[in-house]
């Protein structure tokens, strides 16, 4: 009985730990996506500026 309870408690702690890890992982993913979208926006604006400038120079 005591052993079974101990085992259950250990499993419960492990489960909680994995839940916390999941939260951290989700947070990391969210941050990565935010950074990635910012980077994409930056690249797009840079590309737009470069193309508009080069069009002006060429014409």
PDB file with one MODEL, atoms N, CA, C and O in Angstrom:
MODEL        1
ATOM      1  N   UNK A   1       0.842  -1.202   0.000  1.00  0.00           N
ATOM      2  CA  UNK A   1       0.000   0.000   0.000  1.00  0.00           C
ATOM      3  C   UNK A   1       0.881   1.257   0.000  1.00  0.00           C
ATOM      4  O   UNK A   1       0.718   2.138  -0.844  1.00  0.00           O
ATOM      5  N   UNK A   2       1.802   1.325   0.946  1.00  0.00           N
ATOM      6  CA  UNK A   2       2.689   2.478   1.086  1.00  0.00           C
ATOM      7  C   UNK A   2       3.536   2.670  -0.174  1.00  0.00           C
ATOM      8  O   UNK A   2       3.737   3.792  -0.640  1.00  0.00           O
ATOM      9  N   UNK A   3       4.023   1.560  -0.710  1.00  0.00           N
ATOM     10  CA  UNK A   3       4.837   1.592  -1.920  1.00  0.00           C
ATOM     11  C   UNK A   3       4.029   2.124  -3.105  1.00  0.00           C
ATOM     12  O   UNK A   3       4.523   2.924  -3.900  1.00  0.00           O
ATOM     13  N   UNK A   4       2.788   1.670  -3.207  1.00  0.00           N
ATOM     14  CA  UNK A   4       1.912   2.100  -4.299  1.00  0.00           C
ATOM     15  C   UNK A   4       1.645   3.605  -4.208  1.00  0.00           C
ATOM     16  O   UNK A   4       1.662   4.309  -5.217  1.00  0.00           O
ATOM     17  N   UNK A   5       1.403   4.081  -3.000  1.00  0.00           N
ATOM     18  CA  UNK A   5       1.165   5.514  -2.780  1.00  0.00           C
ATOM     19  C   UNK A   5       2.399   6.315  -3.164  1.00  0.00           C
ATOM     20  O   UNK A   5       2.305   7.350  -3.824  1.00  0.00           O
ATOM     21  N   UNK A   6       3.570   5.814  -2.737  1.00  0.00           N
ATOM     22  CA  UNK A   6       4.835   6.481  -3.047  1.00  0.00           C
ATOM     23  C   UNK A   6       5.023   6.572  -4.562  1.00  0.00           C
ATOM     24  O   UNK A   6       5.409   7.612  -5.096  1.00  0.00           O
ATOM     25  N   UNK A   7       4.741   5.456  -5.238  1.00  0.00           N
ATOM     26  CA  UNK A   7       4.899   5.402  -6.691  1.00  0.00           C
ATOM     27  C   UNK A   7       3.947   6.398  -7.364  1.00  0.00           C
ATOM     28  O   UNK A   7       4.322   7.099  -8.303  1.00  0.00           O
ATOM     29  N   UNK A   8       2.705   6.442  -6.860  1.00  0.00           N
ATOM     30  CA  UNK A   8       1.714   7.361  -7.421  1.00  0.00           C
ATOM     31  C   UNK A   8       2.181   8.808  -7.270  1.00  0.00           C
ATOM     32  O   UNK A   8       2.065   9.604  -8.202  1.00  0.00           O
ATOM     33  N   UNK A   9       2.703   9.141  -6.103  1.00  0.00           N
ATOM     34  CA  UNK A   9       3.190  10.500  -5.849  1.00  0.00           C
ATOM     35  C   UNK A   9       4.353  10.849  -6.771  1.00  0.00           C
ATOM     36  O   UNK A   9       4.429  11.965  -7.285  1.00  0.00           O
ATOM     37  N   UNK A  10       5.253   9.900  -6.977  1.00  0.00           N
ATOM     38  CA  UNK A  10       6.378  10.129  -7.884  1.00  0.00           C
ATOM     39  C   UNK A  10       5.874  10.390  -9.299  1.00  0.00           C
ATOM     40  O   UNK A  10       6.336  11.307  -9.977  1.00  0.00           O
ATOM     41  N   UNK A  11       4.917   9.566  -9.734  1.00  0.00           N
ATOM     42  CA  UNK A  11       4.340   9.745 -11.069  1.00  0.00           C
ATOM     43  C   UNK A  11       3.678  11.109 -11.191  1.00  0.00           C
ATOM     44  O   UNK A  11       3.783  11.775 -12.221  1.00  0.00           O
ATOM     45  N   UNK A  12       2.991  11.517 -10.122  1.00  0.00           N
ATOM     46  CA  UNK A  12       2.307  12.809 -10.109  1.00  0.00           C
ATOM     47  C   UNK A  12       3.318  13.944 -10.251  1.00  0.00           C
ATOM     48  O   UNK A  12       3.087  14.895 -10.998  1.00  0.00           O
ATOM     49  N   UNK A  13       4.437  13.845  -9.534  1.00  0.00           N
ATOM     50  CA  UNK A  13       5.483  14.869  -9.627  1.00  0.00           C
ATOM     51  C   UNK A  13       6.062  14.922 -11.039  1.00  0.00           C
ATOM     52  O   UNK A  13       6.283  16.000 -11.592  1.00  0.00           O
ATOM     53  N   UNK A  14       6.302  13.750 -11.608  1.00  0.00           N
ATOM     54  CA  UNK A  14       6.843  13.691 -12.966  1.00  0.00           C
ATOM     55  C   UNK A  14       5.864  14.332 -13.950  1.00  0.00           C
ATOM     56  O   UNK A  14       6.265  15.059 -14.859  1.00  0.00           O
ATOM     57  N   UNK A  15       4.576  14.050 -13.753  1.00  0.00           N
ATOM     58  CA  UNK A  15       3.555  14.598 -14.643  1.00  0.00           C
ATOM     59  C   UNK A  15       3.537  16.122 -14.551  1.00  0.00           C
ATOM     60  O   UNK A  15       3.452  16.818 -15.563  1.00  0.00           O
ATOM     61  N   UNK A  16       3.619  16.626 -13.319  1.00  0.00           N
ATOM     62  CA  UNK A  16       3.631  18.078 -13.126  1.00  0.00           C
ATOM     63  C   UNK A  16       4.842  18.706 -13.808  1.00  0.00           C
ATOM     64  O   UNK A  16       4.744  19.769 -14.420  1.00  0.00           O
ATOM     65  N   UNK A  17       5.978  18.034 -13.692  1.00  0.00           N
ATOM     66  CA  UNK A  17       7.203  18.528 -14.307  1.00  0.00           C
ATOM     67  C   UNK A  17       7.041  18.611 -15.824  1.00  0.00           C
ATOM     68  O   UNK A  17       7.418  19.605 -16.444  1.00  0.00           O
ATOM     69  N   UNK A  18       6.474  17.555 -16.415  1.00  0.00           N
ATOM     70  CA  UNK A  18       6.294  17.563 -17.866  1.00  0.00           C
ATOM     71  C   UNK A  18       5.302  18.659 -18.263  1.00  0.00           C
ATOM     72  O   UNK A  18       5.453  19.281 -19.315  1.00  0.00           O
ATOM     73  N   UNK A  19       4.297  18.894 -17.434  1.00  0.00           N
ATOM     74  CA  UNK A  19       3.348  19.974 -17.717  1.00  0.00           C
ATOM     75  C   UNK A  19       4.062  21.316 -17.751  1.00  0.00           C
ATOM     76  O   UNK A  19       3.840  22.130 -18.647  1.00  0.00           O
ATOM     77  N   UNK A  20       4.925  21.536 -16.760  1.00  0.00           N
ATOM     78  CA  UNK A  20       5.702  22.783 -16.685  1.00  0.00           C
ATOM     79  C   UNK A  20       6.606  22.902 -17.908  1.00  0.00           C
ATOM     80  O   UNK A  20       6.733  23.976 -18.496  1.00  0.00           O
ATOM     81  N   UNK A  21       7.232  21.788 -18.283  1.00  0.00           N
ATOM     82  CA  UNK A  21       8.094  21.785 -19.464  1.00  0.00           C
ATOM     83  C   UNK A  21       7.290  22.115 -20.718  1.00  0.00           C
ATOM     84  O   UNK A  21       7.760  22.829 -21.603  1.00  0.00           O
ATOM     85  N   UNK A  22       6.069  21.583 -20.776  1.00  0.00           N
ATOM     86  CA  UNK A  22       5.194  21.889 -21.915  1.00  0.00           C
ATOM     87  C   UNK A  22       4.913  23.388 -21.974  1.00  0.00           C
ATOM     88  O   UNK A  22       4.966  24.004 -23.039  1.00  0.00           O
ATOM     89  N   UNK A  23       4.610  23.967 -20.798  1.00  0.00           N
ATOM     90  CA  UNK A  23       4.360  25.415 -20.739  1.00  0.00           C
ATOM     91  C   UNK A  23       5.567  26.193 -21.247  1.00  0.00           C
ATOM     92  O   UNK A  23       5.433  27.121 -22.044  1.00  0.00           O
ATOM     93  N   UNK A  24       6.750  25.801 -20.773  1.00  0.00           N
ATOM     94  CA  UNK A  24       7.982  26.475 -21.203  1.00  0.00           C
ATOM     95  C   UNK A  24       8.191  26.330 -22.707  1.00  0.00           C
ATOM     96  O   UNK A  24       8.590  27.273 -23.390  1.00  0.00           O
ATOM     97  N   UNK A  25       7.916  25.135 -23.202  1.00  0.00           N
ATOM     98  CA  UNK A  25       8.082  24.873 -24.628  1.00  0.00           C
ATOM     99  C   UNK A  25       7.128  25.744 -25.445  1.00  0.00           C
ATOM    100  O   UNK A  25       7.521  26.317 -26.462  1.00  0.00           O
ATOM    101  N   UNK A  26       5.872  25.842 -24.997  1.00  0.00           N
ATOM    102  CA  UNK A  26       4.889  26.666 -25.695  1.00  0.00           C
ATOM    103  C   UNK A  26       5.325  28.128 -25.695  1.00  0.00           C
ATOM    104  O   UNK A  26       5.209  28.819 -26.707  1.00  0.00           O
ATOM    105  N   UNK A  27       5.825  28.591 -24.553  1.00  0.00           N
ATOM    106  CA  UNK A  27       6.311  29.968 -24.430  1.00  0.00           C
ATOM    107  C   UNK A  27       7.462  30.213 -25.403  1.00  0.00           C
ATOM    108  O   UNK A  27       7.515  31.236 -26.085  1.00  0.00           O
ATOM    109  N   UNK A  28       8.388  29.240 -25.450  1.00  0.00           N
ATOM    110  CA  UNK A  28       9.539  29.357 -26.346  1.00  0.00           C
ATOM    111  C   UNK A  28       9.078  29.410 -27.799  1.00  0.00           C
ATOM    112  O   UNK A  28       9.577  30.215 -28.586  1.00  0.00           O
ATOM    113  N   UNK A  29       8.122  28.548 -28.149  1.00  0.00           N
ATOM    114  CA  UNK A  29       7.598  28.532 -29.520  1.00  0.00           C
ATOM    115  C   UNK A  29       6.959  29.871 -29.864  1.00  0.00           C
ATOM    116  O   UNK A  29       7.169  30.420 -30.945  1.00  0.00           O
ATOM    117  N   UNK A  30       6.161  30.394 -28.901  1.00  0.00           N
ATOM    118  CA  UNK A  30       5.470  31.663 -29.134  1.00  0.00           C
ATOM    119  C   UNK A  30       6.481  32.784 -29.366  1.00  0.00           C
ATOM    120  O   UNK A  30       6.338  33.580 -30.294  1.00  0.00           O
ATOM    121  N   UNK A  31       7.494  32.835 -28.519  1.00  0.00           N
ATOM    122  CA  UNK A  31       8.538  33.851 -28.668  1.00  0.00           C
ATOM    123  C   UNK A  31       9.251  33.712 -30.006  1.00  0.00           C
ATOM    124  O   UNK A  31       9.518  34.699 -30.690  1.00  0.00           O
ATOM    125  N   UNK A  32       9.555  32.465 -30.365  1.00  0.00           N
ATOM    126  CA  UNK A  32      10.243  32.224 -31.633  1.00  0.00           C
ATOM    127  C   UNK A  32       9.394  32.724 -32.794  1.00  0.00           C
ATOM    128  O   UNK A  32       9.902  33.371 -33.710  1.00  0.00           O
ATOM    129  N   UNK A  33       8.078  32.418 -32.753  1.00  0.00           N
ATOM    130  CA  UNK A  33       7.203  32.841 -33.844  1.00  0.00           C
ATOM    131  C   UNK A  33       7.108  34.359 -33.920  1.00  0.00           C
ATOM    132  O   UNK A  33       7.099  34.934 -35.009  1.00  0.00           O
ATOM    133  N   UNK A  34       7.037  35.012 -32.748  1.00  0.00           N
ATOM    134  CA  UNK A  34       6.994  36.481 -32.733  1.00  0.00           C
ATOM    135  C   UNK A  34       8.255  37.055 -33.363  1.00  0.00           C
ATOM    136  O   UNK A  34       8.189  37.934 -34.221  1.00  0.00           O
ATOM    137  N   UNK A  35       9.409  36.544 -32.923  1.00  0.00           N
ATOM    138  CA  UNK A  35      10.677  37.024 -33.467  1.00  0.00           C
ATOM    139  C   UNK A  35      10.758  36.763 -34.957  1.00  0.00           C
ATOM    140  O   UNK A  35      11.204  37.610 -35.731  1.00  0.00           O
ATOM    141  N   UNK A  36      10.319  35.576 -35.346  1.00  0.00           N
ATOM    142  CA  UNK A  36      10.390  35.190 -36.756  1.00  0.00           C
ATOM    143  C   UNK A  36       9.524  36.115 -37.611  1.00  0.00           C
ATOM    144  O   UNK A  36       9.961  36.564 -38.670  1.00  0.00           O
ATOM    145  N   UNK A  37       8.304  36.401 -37.165  1.00  0.00           N
ATOM    146  CA  UNK A  37       7.416  37.272 -37.936  1.00  0.00           C
ATOM    147  C   UNK A  37       7.977  38.690 -38.014  1.00  0.00           C
ATOM    148  O   UNK A  37       7.846  39.359 -39.039  1.00  0.00           O
ATOM    149  N   UNK A  38       8.603  39.148 -36.925  1.00  0.00           N
ATOM    150  CA  UNK A  38       9.247  40.471 -36.957  1.00  0.00           C
ATOM    151  C   UNK A  38      10.367  40.486 -37.986  1.00  0.00           C
ATOM    152  O   UNK A  38      10.511  41.442 -38.749  1.00  0.00           O
ATOM    153  N   UNK A  39      11.158  39.417 -38.001  1.00  0.00           N
ATOM    154  CA  UNK A  39      12.275  39.317 -38.936  1.00  0.00           C
ATOM    155  C   UNK A  39      11.749  39.324 -40.369  1.00  0.00           C
ATOM    156  O   UNK A  39      12.296  40.009 -41.233  1.00  0.00           O
ATOM    157  N   UNK A  40      10.698  38.568 -40.615  1.00  0.00           N
ATOM    158  CA  UNK A  40      10.112  38.502 -41.957  1.00  0.00           C
ATOM    159  C   UNK A  40       9.623  39.885 -42.382  1.00  0.00           C
ATOM    160  O   UNK A  40       9.838  40.311 -43.517  1.00  0.00           O
ATOM    161  N   UNK A  41       8.958  40.583 -41.449  1.00  0.00           N
ATOM    162  CA  UNK A  41       8.469  41.930 -41.754  1.00  0.00           C
ATOM    163  C   UNK A  41       9.624  42.858 -42.101  1.00  0.00           C
ATOM    164  O   UNK A  41       9.552  43.627 -43.059  1.00  0.00           O
ATOM    165  N   UNK A  42      10.685  42.777 -41.314  1.00  0.00           N
ATOM    166  CA  UNK A  42      11.870  43.600 -41.560  1.00  0.00           C
ATOM    167  C   UNK A  42      12.438  43.334 -42.950  1.00  0.00           C
ATOM    168  O   UNK A  42      12.728  44.264 -43.703  1.00  0.00           O
ATOM    169  N   UNK A  43      12.592  42.065 -43.274  1.00  0.00           N
ATOM    170  CA  UNK A  43      13.146  41.684 -44.580  1.00  0.00           C
ATOM    171  C   UNK A  43      12.249  42.205 -45.701  1.00  0.00           C
ATOM    172  O   UNK A  43      12.737  42.723 -46.706  1.00  0.00           O
ATOM    173  N   UNK A  44      10.933  42.064 -45.522  1.00  0.00           N
ATOM    174  CA  UNK A  44       9.997  42.538 -46.552  1.00  0.00           C
ATOM    175  C   UNK A  44      10.113  44.041 -46.749  1.00  0.00           C
ATOM    176  O   UNK A  44      10.143  44.518 -47.883  1.00  0.00           O
ATOM    177  N   UNK A  45      10.180  44.795 -45.647  1.00  0.00           N
ATOM    178  CA  UNK A  45      10.281  46.254 -45.782  1.00  0.00           C
ATOM    179  C   UNK A  45      11.606  46.646 -46.420  1.00  0.00           C
ATOM    180  O   UNK A  45      11.656  47.540 -47.264  1.00  0.00           O
ATOM    181  N   UNK A  46      12.678  45.974 -46.015  1.00  0.00           N
ATOM    182  CA  UNK A  46      13.983  46.253 -46.623  1.00  0.00           C
ATOM    183  C   UNK A  46      13.950  45.984 -48.115  1.00  0.00           C
ATOM    184  O   UNK A  46      14.423  46.789 -48.917  1.00  0.00           O
ATOM    185  N   UNK A  47      13.388  44.848 -48.473  1.00  0.00           N
ATOM    186  CA  UNK A  47      13.298  44.467 -49.877  1.00  0.00           C
ATOM    187  C   UNK A  47      12.499  45.513 -50.658  1.00  0.00           C
ATOM    188  O   UNK A  47      12.881  45.908 -51.759  1.00  0.00           O
ATOM    189  N   UNK A  48      11.389  45.952 -50.070  1.00  0.00           N
ATOM    190  CA  UNK A  48      10.544  46.958 -50.710  1.00  0.00           C
ATOM    191  C   UNK A  48      11.316  48.260 -50.918  1.00  0.00           C
ATOM    192  O   UNK A  48      11.260  48.854 -51.995  1.00  0.00           O
ATOM    193  N   UNK A  49      12.034  48.698 -49.889  1.00  0.00           N
ATOM    194  CA  UNK A  49      12.828  49.932 -49.979  1.00  0.00           C
ATOM    195  C   UNK A  49      13.887  49.802 -51.068  1.00  0.00           C
ATOM    196  O   UNK A  49      14.051  50.701 -51.893  1.00  0.00           O
ATOM    197  N   UNK A  50      14.599  48.686 -51.068  1.00  0.00           N
ATOM    198  CA  UNK A  50      15.660  48.467 -52.061  1.00  0.00           C
ATOM    199  C   UNK A  50      15.085  48.482 -53.474  1.00  0.00           C
ATOM    200  O   UNK A  50      15.646  49.120 -54.365  1.00  0.00           O
ATOM    201  N   UNK A  51      13.971  47.783 -53.684  1.00  0.00           N
ATOM    202  CA  UNK A  51      13.387  47.731 -55.033  1.00  0.00           C
ATOM    203  C   UNK A  51      12.889  49.105 -55.469  1.00  0.00           C
ATOM    204  O   UNK A  51      13.070  49.490 -56.624  1.00  0.00           O
ATOM    205  N   UNK A  52      12.263  49.844 -54.558  1.00  0.00           N
ATOM    206  CA  UNK A  52      11.759  51.170 -54.937  1.00  0.00           C
ATOM    207  C   UNK A  52      12.913  52.117 -55.273  1.00  0.00           C
ATOM    208  O   UNK A  52      12.817  52.904 -56.214  1.00  0.00           O
ATOM    209  N   UNK A  53      13.991  52.041 -54.511  1.00  0.00           N
ATOM    210  CA  UNK A  53      15.166  52.880 -54.769  1.00  0.00           C
ATOM    211  C   UNK A  53      15.793  52.509 -56.107  1.00  0.00           C
ATOM    212  O   UNK A  53      16.128  53.384 -56.906  1.00  0.00           O
ATOM    213  N   UNK A  54      15.950  51.218 -56.348  1.00  0.00           N
ATOM    214  CA  UNK A  54      16.563  50.777 -57.608  1.00  0.00           C
ATOM    215  C   UNK A  54      15.687  51.141 -58.808  1.00  0.00           C
ATOM    216  O   UNK A  54      16.209  51.443 -59.881  1.00  0.00           O
ATOM    217  N   UNK A  55      14.363  51.116 -58.641  1.00  0.00           N
ATOM    218  CA  UNK A  55      13.462  51.533 -59.725  1.00  0.00           C
ATOM    219  C   UNK A  55      13.676  53.009 -60.042  1.00  0.00           C
ATOM    220  O   UNK A  55      13.715  53.406 -61.206  1.00  0.00           O
ATOM    221  N   UNK A  56      13.814  53.811 -58.996  1.00  0.00           N
ATOM    222  CA  UNK A  56      14.029  55.243 -59.175  1.00  0.00           C
ATOM    223  C   UNK A  56      15.351  55.509 -59.893  1.00  0.00           C
ATOM    224  O   UNK A  56      15.432  56.367 -60.771  1.00  0.00           O
ATOM    225  N   UNK A  57      16.374  54.769 -59.511  1.00  0.00           N
ATOM    226  CA  UNK A  57      17.702  54.948 -60.120  1.00  0.00           C
ATOM    227  C   UNK A  57      17.661  54.538 -61.591  1.00  0.00           C
ATOM    228  O   UNK A  57      18.203  55.228 -62.453  1.00  0.00           O
ATOM    229  N   UNK A  58      17.013  53.409 -61.865  1.00  0.00           N
ATOM    230  CA  UNK A  58      16.993  52.875 -63.233  1.00  0.00           C
ATOM    231  C   UNK A  58      16.150  53.734 -64.173  1.00  0.00           C
ATOM    232  O   UNK A  58      16.479  53.861 -65.352  1.00  0.00           O
ATOM    233  N   UNK A  59      15.087  54.314 -63.674  1.00  0.00           N
ATOM    234  CA  UNK A  59      14.195  55.083 -64.568  1.00  0.00           C
ATOM    235  C   UNK A  59      14.670  56.512 -64.808  1.00  0.00           C
ATOM    236  O   UNK A  59      14.021  57.265 -65.535  1.00  0.00           O
TER     237      UNK A  59
ENDMDL
END
